[in-house]
Coordinates of C-alpha atoms in Angstrom, one line a residue:
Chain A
X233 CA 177.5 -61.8 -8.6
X234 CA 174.9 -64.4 -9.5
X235 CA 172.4 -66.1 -6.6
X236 CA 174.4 -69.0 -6.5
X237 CA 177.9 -66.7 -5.7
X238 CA 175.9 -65.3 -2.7
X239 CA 174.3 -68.5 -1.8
X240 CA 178.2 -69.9 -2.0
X241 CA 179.5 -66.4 0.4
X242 CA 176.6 -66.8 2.6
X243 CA 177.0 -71.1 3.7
X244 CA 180.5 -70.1 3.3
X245 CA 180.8 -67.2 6.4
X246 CA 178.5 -69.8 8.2
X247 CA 181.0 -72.4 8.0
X248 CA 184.1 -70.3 9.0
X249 CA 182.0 -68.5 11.9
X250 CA 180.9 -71.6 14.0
X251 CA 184.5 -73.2 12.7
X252 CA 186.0 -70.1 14.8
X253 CA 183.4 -70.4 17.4
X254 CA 184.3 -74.3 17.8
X255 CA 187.5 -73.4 18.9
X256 CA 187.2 -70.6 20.8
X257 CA 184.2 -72.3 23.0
X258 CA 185.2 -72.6 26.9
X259 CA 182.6 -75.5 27.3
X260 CA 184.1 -78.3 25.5
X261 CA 180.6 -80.3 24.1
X262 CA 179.6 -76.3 22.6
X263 CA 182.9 -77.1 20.8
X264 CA 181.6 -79.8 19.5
X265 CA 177.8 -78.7 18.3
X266 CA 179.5 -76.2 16.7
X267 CA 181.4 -78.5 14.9
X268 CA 178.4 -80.1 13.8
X269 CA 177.4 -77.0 12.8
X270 CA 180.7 -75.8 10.7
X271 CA 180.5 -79.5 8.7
X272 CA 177.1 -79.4 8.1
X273 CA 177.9 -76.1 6.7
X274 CA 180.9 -77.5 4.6
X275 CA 178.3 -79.9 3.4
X276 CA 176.5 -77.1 2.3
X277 CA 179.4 -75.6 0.5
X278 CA 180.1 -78.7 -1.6
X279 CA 176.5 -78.9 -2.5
X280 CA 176.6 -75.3 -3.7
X281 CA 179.4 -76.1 -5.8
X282 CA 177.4 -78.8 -7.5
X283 CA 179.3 -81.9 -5.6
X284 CA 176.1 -83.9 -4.1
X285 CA 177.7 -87.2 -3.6
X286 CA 180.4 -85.2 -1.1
X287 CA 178.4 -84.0 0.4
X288 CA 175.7 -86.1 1.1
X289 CA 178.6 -88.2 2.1
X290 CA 179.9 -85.9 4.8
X291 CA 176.8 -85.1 6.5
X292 CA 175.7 -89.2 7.1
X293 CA 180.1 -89.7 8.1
X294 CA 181.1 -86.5 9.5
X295 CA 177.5 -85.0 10.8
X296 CA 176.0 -88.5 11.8
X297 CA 179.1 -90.7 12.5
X298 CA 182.1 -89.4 13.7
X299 CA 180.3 -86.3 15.8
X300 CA 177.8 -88.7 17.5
X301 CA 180.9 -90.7 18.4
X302 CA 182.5 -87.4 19.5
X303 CA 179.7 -86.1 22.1
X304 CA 179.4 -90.2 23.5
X305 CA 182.8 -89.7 24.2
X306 CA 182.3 -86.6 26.1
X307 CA 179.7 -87.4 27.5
X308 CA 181.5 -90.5 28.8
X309 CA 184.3 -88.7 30.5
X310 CA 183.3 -84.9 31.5
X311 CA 180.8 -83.5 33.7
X312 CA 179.1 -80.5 33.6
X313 CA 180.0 -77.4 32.1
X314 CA 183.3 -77.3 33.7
X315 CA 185.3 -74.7 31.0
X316 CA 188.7 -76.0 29.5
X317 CA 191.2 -74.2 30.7
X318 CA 194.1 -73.6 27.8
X319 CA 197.4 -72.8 28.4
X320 CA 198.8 -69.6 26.6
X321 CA 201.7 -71.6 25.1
X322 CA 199.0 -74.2 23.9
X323 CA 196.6 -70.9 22.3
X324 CA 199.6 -69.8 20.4
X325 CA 201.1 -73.0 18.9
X326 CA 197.7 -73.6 17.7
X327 CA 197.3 -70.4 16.4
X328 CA 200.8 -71.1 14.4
X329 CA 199.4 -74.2 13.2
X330 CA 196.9 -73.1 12.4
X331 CA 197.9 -70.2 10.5
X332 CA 200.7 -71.9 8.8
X333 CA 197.9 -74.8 7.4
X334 CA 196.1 -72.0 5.9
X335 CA 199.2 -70.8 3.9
X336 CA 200.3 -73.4 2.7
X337 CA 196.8 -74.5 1.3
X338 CA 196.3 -70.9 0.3
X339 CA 199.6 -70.8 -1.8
X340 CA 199.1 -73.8 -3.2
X341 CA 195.5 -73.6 -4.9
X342 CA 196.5 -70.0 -6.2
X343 CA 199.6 -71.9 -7.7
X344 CA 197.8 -74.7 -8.9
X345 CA 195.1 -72.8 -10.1
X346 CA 196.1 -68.8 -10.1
X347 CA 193.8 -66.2 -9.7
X348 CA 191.4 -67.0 -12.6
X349 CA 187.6 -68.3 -12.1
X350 CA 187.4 -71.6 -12.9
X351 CA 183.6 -73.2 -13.5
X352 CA 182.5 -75.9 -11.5
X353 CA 181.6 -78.7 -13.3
X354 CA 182.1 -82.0 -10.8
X355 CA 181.3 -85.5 -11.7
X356 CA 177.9 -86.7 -10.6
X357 CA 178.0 -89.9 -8.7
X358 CA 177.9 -92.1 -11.2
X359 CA 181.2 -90.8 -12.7
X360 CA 182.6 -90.9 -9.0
X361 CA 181.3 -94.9 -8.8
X362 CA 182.4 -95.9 -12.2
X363 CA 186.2 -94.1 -11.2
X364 CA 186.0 -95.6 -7.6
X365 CA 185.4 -99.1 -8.7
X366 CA 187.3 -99.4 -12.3
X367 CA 190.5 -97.2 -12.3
X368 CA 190.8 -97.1 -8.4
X369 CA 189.5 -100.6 -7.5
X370 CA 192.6 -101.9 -5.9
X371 CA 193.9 -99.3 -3.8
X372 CA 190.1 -99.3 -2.7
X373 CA 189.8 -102.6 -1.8
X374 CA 193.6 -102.4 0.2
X375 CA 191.8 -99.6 2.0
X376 CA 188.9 -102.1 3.7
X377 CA 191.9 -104.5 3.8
X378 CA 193.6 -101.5 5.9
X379 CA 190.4 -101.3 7.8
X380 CA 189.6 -104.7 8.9
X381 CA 193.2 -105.1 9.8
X382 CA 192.2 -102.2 12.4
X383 CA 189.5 -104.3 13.3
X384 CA 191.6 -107.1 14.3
X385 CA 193.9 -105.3 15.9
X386 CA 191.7 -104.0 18.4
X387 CA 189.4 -107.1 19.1
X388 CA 193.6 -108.0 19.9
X389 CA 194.3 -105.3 21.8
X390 CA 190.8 -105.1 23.9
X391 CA 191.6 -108.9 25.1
X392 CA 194.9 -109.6 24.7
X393 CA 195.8 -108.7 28.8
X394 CA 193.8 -110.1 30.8
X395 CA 193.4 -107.4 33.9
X396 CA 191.9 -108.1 37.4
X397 CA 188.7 -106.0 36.3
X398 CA 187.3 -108.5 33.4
X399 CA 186.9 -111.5 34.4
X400 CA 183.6 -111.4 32.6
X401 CA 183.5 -113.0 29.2
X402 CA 187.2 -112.8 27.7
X403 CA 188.3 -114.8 30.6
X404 CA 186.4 -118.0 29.0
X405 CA 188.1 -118.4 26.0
X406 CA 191.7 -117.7 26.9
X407 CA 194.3 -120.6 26.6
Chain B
X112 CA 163.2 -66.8 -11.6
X113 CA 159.5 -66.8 -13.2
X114 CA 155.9 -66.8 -11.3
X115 CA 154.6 -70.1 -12.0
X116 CA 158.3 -71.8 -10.5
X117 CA 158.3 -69.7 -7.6
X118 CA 154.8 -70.4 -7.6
X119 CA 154.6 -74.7 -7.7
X120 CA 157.9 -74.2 -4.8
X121 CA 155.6 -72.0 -2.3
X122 CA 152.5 -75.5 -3.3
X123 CA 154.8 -78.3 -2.7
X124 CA 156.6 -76.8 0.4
X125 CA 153.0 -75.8 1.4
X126 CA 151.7 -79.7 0.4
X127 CA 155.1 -81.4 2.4
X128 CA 154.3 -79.5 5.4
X129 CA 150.7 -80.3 5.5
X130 CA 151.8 -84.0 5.2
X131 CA 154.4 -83.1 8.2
X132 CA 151.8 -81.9 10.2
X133 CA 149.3 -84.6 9.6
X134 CA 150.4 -87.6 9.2
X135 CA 152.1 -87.8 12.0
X136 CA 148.5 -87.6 13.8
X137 CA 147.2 -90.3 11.9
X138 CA 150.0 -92.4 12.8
X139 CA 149.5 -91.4 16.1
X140 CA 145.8 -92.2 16.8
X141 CA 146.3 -95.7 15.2
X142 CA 148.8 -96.2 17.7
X143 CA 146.2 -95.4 20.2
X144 CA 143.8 -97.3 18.7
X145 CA 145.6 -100.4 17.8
X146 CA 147.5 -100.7 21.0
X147 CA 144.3 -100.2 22.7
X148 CA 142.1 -103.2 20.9
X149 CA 145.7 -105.6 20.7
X150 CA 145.3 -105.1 24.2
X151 CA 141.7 -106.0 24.7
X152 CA 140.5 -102.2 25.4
X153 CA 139.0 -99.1 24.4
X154 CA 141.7 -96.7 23.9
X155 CA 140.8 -92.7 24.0
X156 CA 137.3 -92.5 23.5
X157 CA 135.6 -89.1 24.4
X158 CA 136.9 -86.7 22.4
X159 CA 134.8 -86.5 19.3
X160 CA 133.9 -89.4 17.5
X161 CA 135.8 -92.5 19.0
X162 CA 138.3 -90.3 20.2
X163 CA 139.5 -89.1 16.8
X164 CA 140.0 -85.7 18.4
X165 CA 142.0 -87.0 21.1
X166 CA 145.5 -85.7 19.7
X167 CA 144.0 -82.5 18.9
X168 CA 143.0 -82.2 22.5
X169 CA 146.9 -83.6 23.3
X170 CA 148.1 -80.4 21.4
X171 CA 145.8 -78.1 22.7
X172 CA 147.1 -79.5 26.4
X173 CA 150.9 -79.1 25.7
X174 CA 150.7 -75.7 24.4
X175 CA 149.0 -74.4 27.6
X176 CA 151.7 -76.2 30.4
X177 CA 154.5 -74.6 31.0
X178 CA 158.1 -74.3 29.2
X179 CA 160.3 -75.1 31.9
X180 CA 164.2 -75.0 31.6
X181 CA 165.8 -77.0 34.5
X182 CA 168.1 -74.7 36.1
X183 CA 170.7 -76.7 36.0
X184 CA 170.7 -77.1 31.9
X185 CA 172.7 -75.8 29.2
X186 CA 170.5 -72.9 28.5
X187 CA 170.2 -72.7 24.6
X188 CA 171.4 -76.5 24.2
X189 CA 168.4 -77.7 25.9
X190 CA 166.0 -75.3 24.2
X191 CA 167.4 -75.7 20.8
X192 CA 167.3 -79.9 21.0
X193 CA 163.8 -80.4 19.7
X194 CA 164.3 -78.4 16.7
X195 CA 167.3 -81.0 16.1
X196 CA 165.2 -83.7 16.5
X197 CA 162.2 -82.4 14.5
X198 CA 163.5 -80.8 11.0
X199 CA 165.9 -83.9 9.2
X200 CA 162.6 -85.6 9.0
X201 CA 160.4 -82.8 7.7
X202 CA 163.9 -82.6 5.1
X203 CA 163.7 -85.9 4.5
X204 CA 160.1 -86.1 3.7
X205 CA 160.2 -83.7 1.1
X206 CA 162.2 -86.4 -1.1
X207 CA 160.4 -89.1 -0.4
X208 CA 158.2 -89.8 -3.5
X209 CA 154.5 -90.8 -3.1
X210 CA 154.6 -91.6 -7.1
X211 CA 156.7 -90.8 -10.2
X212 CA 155.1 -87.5 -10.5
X213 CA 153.7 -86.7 -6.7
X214 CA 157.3 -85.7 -4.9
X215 CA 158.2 -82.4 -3.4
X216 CA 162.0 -82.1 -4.4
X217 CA 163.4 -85.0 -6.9
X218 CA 167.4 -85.0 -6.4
X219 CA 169.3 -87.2 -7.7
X220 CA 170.6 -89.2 -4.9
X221 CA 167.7 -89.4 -2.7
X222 CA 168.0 -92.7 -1.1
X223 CA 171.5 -91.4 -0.1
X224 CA 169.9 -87.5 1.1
X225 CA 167.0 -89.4 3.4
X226 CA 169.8 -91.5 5.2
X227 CA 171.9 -88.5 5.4
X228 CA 169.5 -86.3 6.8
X229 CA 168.0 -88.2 9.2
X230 CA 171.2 -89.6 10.8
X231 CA 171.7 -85.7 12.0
X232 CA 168.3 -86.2 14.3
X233 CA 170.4 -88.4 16.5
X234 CA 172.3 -84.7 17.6
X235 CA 168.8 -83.9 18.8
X236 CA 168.9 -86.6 21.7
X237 CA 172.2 -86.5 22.3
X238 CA 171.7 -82.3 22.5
X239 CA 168.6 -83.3 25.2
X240 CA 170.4 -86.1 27.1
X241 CA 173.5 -83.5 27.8
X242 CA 171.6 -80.3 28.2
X243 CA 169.4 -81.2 30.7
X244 CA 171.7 -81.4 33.5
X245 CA 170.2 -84.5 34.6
X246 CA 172.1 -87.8 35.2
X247 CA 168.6 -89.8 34.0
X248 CA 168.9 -88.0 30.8
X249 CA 172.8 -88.6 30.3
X250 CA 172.0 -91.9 30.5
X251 CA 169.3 -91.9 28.7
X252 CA 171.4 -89.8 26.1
X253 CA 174.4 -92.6 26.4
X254 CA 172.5 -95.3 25.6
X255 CA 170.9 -93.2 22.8
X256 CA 174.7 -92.3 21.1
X257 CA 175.6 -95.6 21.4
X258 CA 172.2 -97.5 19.6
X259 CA 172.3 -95.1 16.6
X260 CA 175.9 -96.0 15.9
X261 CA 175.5 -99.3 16.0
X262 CA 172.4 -99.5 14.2
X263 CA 173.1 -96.7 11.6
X264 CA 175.4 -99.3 9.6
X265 CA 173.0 -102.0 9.1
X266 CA 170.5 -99.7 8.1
X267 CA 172.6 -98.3 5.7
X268 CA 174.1 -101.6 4.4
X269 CA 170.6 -102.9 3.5
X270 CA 169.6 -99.6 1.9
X271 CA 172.5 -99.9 -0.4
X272 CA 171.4 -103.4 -1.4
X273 CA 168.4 -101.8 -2.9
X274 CA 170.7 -99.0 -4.7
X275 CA 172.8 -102.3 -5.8
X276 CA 169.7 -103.8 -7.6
X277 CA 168.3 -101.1 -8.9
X278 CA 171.0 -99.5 -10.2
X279 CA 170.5 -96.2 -9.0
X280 CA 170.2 -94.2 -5.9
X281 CA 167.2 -92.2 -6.8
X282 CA 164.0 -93.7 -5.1
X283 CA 161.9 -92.6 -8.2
X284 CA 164.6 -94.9 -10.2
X285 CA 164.2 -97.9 -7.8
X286 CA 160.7 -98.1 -7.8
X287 CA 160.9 -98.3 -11.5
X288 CA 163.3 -101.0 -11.5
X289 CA 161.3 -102.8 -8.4
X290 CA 159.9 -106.1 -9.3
X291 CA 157.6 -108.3 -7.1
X292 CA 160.4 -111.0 -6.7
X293 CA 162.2 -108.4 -5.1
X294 CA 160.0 -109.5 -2.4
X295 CA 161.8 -112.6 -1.7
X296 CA 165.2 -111.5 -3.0
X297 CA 165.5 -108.1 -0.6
X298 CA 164.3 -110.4 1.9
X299 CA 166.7 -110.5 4.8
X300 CA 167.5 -106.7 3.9
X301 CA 164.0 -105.7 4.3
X302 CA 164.2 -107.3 8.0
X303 CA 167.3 -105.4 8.8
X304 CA 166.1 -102.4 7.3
X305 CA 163.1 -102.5 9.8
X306 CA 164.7 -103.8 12.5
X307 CA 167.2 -100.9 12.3
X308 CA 164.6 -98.5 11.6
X309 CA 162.9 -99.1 14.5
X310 CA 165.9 -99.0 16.5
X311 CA 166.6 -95.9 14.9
X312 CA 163.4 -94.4 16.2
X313 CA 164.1 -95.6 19.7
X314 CA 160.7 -98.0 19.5
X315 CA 160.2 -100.9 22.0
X316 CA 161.4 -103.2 21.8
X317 CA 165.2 -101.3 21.4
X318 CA 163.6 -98.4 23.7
X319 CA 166.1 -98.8 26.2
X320 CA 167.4 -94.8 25.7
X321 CA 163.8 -93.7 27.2
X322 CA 163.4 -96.8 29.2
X323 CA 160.6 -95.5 31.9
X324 CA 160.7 -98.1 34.4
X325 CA 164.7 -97.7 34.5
X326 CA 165.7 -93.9 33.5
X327 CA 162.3 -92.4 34.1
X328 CA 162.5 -90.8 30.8
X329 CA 165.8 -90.7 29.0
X330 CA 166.8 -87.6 27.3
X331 CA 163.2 -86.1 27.1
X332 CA 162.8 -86.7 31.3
X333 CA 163.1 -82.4 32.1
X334 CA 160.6 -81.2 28.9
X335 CA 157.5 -80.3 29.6
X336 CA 155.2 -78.4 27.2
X337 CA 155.5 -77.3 23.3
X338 CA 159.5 -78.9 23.5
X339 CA 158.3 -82.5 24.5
X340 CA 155.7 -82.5 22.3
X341 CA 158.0 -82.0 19.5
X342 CA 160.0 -84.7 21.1
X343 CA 156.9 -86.9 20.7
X344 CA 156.1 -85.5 17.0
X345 CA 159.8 -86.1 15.9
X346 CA 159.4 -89.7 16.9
X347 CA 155.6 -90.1 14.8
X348 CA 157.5 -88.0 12.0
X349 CA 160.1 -90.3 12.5
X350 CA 157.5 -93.4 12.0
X351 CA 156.3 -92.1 8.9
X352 CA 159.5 -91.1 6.9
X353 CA 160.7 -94.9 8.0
X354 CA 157.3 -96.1 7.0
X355 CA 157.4 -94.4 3.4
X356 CA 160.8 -95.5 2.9
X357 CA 160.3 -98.6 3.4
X358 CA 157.3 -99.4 1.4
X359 CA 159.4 -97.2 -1.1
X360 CA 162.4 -99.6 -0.9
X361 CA 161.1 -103.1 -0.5
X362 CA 157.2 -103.1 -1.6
X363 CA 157.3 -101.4 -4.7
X364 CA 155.7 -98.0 -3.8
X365 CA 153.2 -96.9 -6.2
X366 CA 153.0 -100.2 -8.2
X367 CA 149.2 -101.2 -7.6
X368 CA 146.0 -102.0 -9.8
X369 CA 145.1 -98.2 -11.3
X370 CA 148.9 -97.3 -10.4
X371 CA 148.4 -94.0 -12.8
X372 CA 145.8 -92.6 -11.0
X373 CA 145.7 -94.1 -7.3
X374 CA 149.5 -94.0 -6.6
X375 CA 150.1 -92.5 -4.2
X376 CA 147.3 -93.9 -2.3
X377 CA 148.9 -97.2 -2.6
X378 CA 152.3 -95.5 -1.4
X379 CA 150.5 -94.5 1.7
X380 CA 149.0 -97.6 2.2
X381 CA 151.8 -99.6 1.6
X382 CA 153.6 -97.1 4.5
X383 CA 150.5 -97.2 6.7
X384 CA 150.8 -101.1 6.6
X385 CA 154.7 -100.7 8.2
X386 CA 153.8 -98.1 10.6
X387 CA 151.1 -100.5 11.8
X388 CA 153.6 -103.6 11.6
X389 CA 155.9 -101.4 14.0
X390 CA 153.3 -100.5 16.4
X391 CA 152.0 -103.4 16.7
X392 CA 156.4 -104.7 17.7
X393 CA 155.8 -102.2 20.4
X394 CA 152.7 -104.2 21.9
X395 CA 154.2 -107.4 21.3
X396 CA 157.6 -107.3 22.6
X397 CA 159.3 -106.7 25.6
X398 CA 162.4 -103.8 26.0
X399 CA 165.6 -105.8 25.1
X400 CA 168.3 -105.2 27.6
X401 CA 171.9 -102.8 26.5
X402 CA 173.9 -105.4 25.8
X403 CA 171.5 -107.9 24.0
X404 CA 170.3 -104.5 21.9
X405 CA 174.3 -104.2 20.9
X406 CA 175.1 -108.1 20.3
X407 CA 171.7 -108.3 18.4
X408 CA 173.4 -105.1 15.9
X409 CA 176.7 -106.4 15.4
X410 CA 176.4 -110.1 15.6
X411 CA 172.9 -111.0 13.7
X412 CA 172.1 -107.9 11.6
X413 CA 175.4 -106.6 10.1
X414 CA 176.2 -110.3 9.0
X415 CA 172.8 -110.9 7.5
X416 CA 172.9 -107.4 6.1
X417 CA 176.5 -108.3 4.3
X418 CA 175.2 -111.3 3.2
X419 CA 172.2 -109.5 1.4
X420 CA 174.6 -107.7 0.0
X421 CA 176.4 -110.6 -1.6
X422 CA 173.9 -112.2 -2.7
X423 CA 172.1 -108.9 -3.7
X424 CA 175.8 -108.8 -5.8
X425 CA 175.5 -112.4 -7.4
X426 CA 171.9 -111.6 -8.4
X427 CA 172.8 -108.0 -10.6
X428 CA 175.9 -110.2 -11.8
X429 CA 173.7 -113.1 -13.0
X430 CA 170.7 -111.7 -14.0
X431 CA 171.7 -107.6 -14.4

């Protein structure tokens, strides 16, 4: 087992510990710093494994976007440490979700792969530019097409009806 | 793993934290000197020669008050926040080149690892503004959540502008490609670079997260001690790492008369220049409000960002 195997267990047992602790935490914003905690650690893994760009990549979207966005939700809406309270019907079908998710990606990387070591040798991010930009430029560029769509949609949605409460701002331009 | 590796790691994480620990100071006492004669005053003066001691004597006072944890906070959240805040920037530091030879750790990707890292200090308010148990601070942390979102795309939109005309995302690489045109080229994405950074550090004038005269304090308003003082060196960490970067990015780093030798002085200059510029934003501008501070993001700096882009593109594709 070399340094890097052992570097690879130890980020990895990180990752799936505060993954495990994010969802068995009562206090629903400990949920979420250990979420932080279990993709920062996945970020960790995919640097281990020689994949930079990924991982750079998921600690500035996953670590510094999407969480922050999390926890100003939360913050938004709950107060306190008030616990969640989960049903037992809810704990179980998660747990068969959850379970079953794990199987099938199990049983489908042995298959594709077996039980044999493979070495990993990723492309380094110019590889991952040139492939993102020549082979895969169109499905790229329906993807930003996808998002601003989204965009438009919810500048839509947000002042489409016109309720009681704002009659700041929209109200001036509607017809 | 031989002696003289393990050897030059131990030196250059020795030589990174030195920096961490110092030039934060420096940046600190020409706040307090600059602000003080913009202002038409003295500034700190009594401790040791015009008051060059006076952050030693700051230090020395924190670590004697006491470590309070409001009982009403989320124990280890609120004890664990300043860490949060502090370590992306003593990370991101460590890739930050002073010259071609003078950096710590030289990954590939660095422009990419610095934005990365330091987007994961936001966590550290956010962490403060929730664990205190305080409704100043949730506010304070709110307002916090909400700037860095905004102003983390802008930032990072200019920053790839650079990448874009230098071809590569290693900062040692865009130095080398940096030419003093670049000066009027990267123009509009050096002022949304700044702009953003500043935001990003929670500076007047987008301090409205620790807005005194509204929130009391923000997310820092119940530390007291060793924890806010590493609230206050997270932000001076914070000036330097945008400082460096930015002299890095946009001003050519090392390139200077004697470049081969003085380097990395010029790289510090070049940074100490910035971290004056942005001091001296705090002493000339007033706080914007919320809502200005969010227009100003999304309705002036993305579209002049994007349009550095485009024209950053046009360049490579005309002249590349």
């Amino acid at each position: 087992m070399s340094g890097l195997d052992l570097l690879f267990l130890a980020v990895g047992l990180l990752t799936a510990a505060s993954a495990v602790l994010a969802v068995t935490s009562r206090v629903v914003l400990h949920a979420a710093l250990w979420l932080v905690v279990a993709l920062g650690g996945l970020a960790g893994c995919y640097l281990v494994l020689g994949a930079e760009l990924v991982a750079l990549v998921q600690l500035l979207i996953y670590v510094g976007g999407v969480v922050v966005l999390v926890l100003f939700a939360l913050m938004l809406t709950r107060h306190g440490n008030a616990p969640v309270q989960a049903s037992a019907g809810h704990r179980v079908l998660a747990g068969v979700v959850a379970a079953g998710l794990t199987v099938l990606l199990g049983v489908t990387l042995t298959a594709v792969v077996g039980w044999t070591r493979v070495p990993v040798t990723g492309p380094d991010s110019t590889d991952i530019g040139t492939a993102i930009f020549g082979t895969w430029v169109w499905p790229f560029e329906l993807l930003s097409l996808l998002l601003l769509l989204a965009l438009v949609a919810a500048v839509a949605v947000a002042r489409g009806a016109g309720s009681v409460e704002d009659v700041g701002a929209a109200t001036e331009e509607e017809p | 793993m031989d002696l003289a590796f393990a050897l030059e790691i131990v030196l250059k994480t020795a030589a990174v934290m030195a920096a961490f620990l110092s030039l934060p100071l420096l940046v600190g006492q020409t706040e307090h000197k600059v602000m003080a004669h913009m202002q038409g005053r003295l500034g700190p003066m009594e401790a040791g020669f015009h008051g060059i001691g006076q952050l030693v004597a700051d230090g020395i006072k924190f670590v004697q008050k006491e470590d309070i944890t409001p009982a009403g906070a989320d124990r280890h959240v609120f004890r664990l926040a300043p860490a949060v805040a502090l370590v992306p920037y003593l990370v991101a530091l460590a890739v930050i080149p002073l010259s071609a030879s003078w950096v710590a750790a030289d990954v590939p990707a660095s422009l990419l690892f610095v934005l990365a890292v330091t987007s994961v200090g936001v966590i550290g308010t956010l962490m403060a503004g929730w664990g205190s148990g305080n409704k100043y601070s949730l506010i304070g942390g709110l307002r916090a959540g909400a700037q860095l979102v905004s102003y983390e795309l802008p930032i990072v939109l200019a920053a790839a502008s650079v990448a874009m005309a230098a071809g590569t995302l290693s900062l040692t690489g865009i130095v080398g490609a940096w030419s003093p045109w670049w000066l009027l080229w990267q123009l509009p994405g050096a002022f949304v670079f700044l702009t953003a950074a500043v935001a990003e550090l929670q500076r007047t004038p987008f301090d409205a997260p620790i807005a005194d005269a509204e929130i009391v304090f923000g997310p820092l308003t119940e530390y007291s001690g060793l924890r806010f003082a590493f609230f206050l060196l997270s932000e001076y960490a914070g000036i330097v790492v945008m400082s460096l970067l930015f002299a890095v990015l946009y001003l050519g780093g090392w390139g200077g008369p004697w470049s081969d030798t003085l380097g990395p002085v010029w790289t510090l200059l070049k940074g100490l220049a910035v971290a004056v510029l942005i001091i001296w934003l705090r002493v000339a501008w007033p706080r914007v409000r919320e809502d200005q501070l969010q227009r100003f993001a999304w309705t002036v700096l993305l579209p002049l960002a994007l349009g550095q882009l485009a024209l950053t593109g046009a360049g490579v594709v005309i002249w590349g």
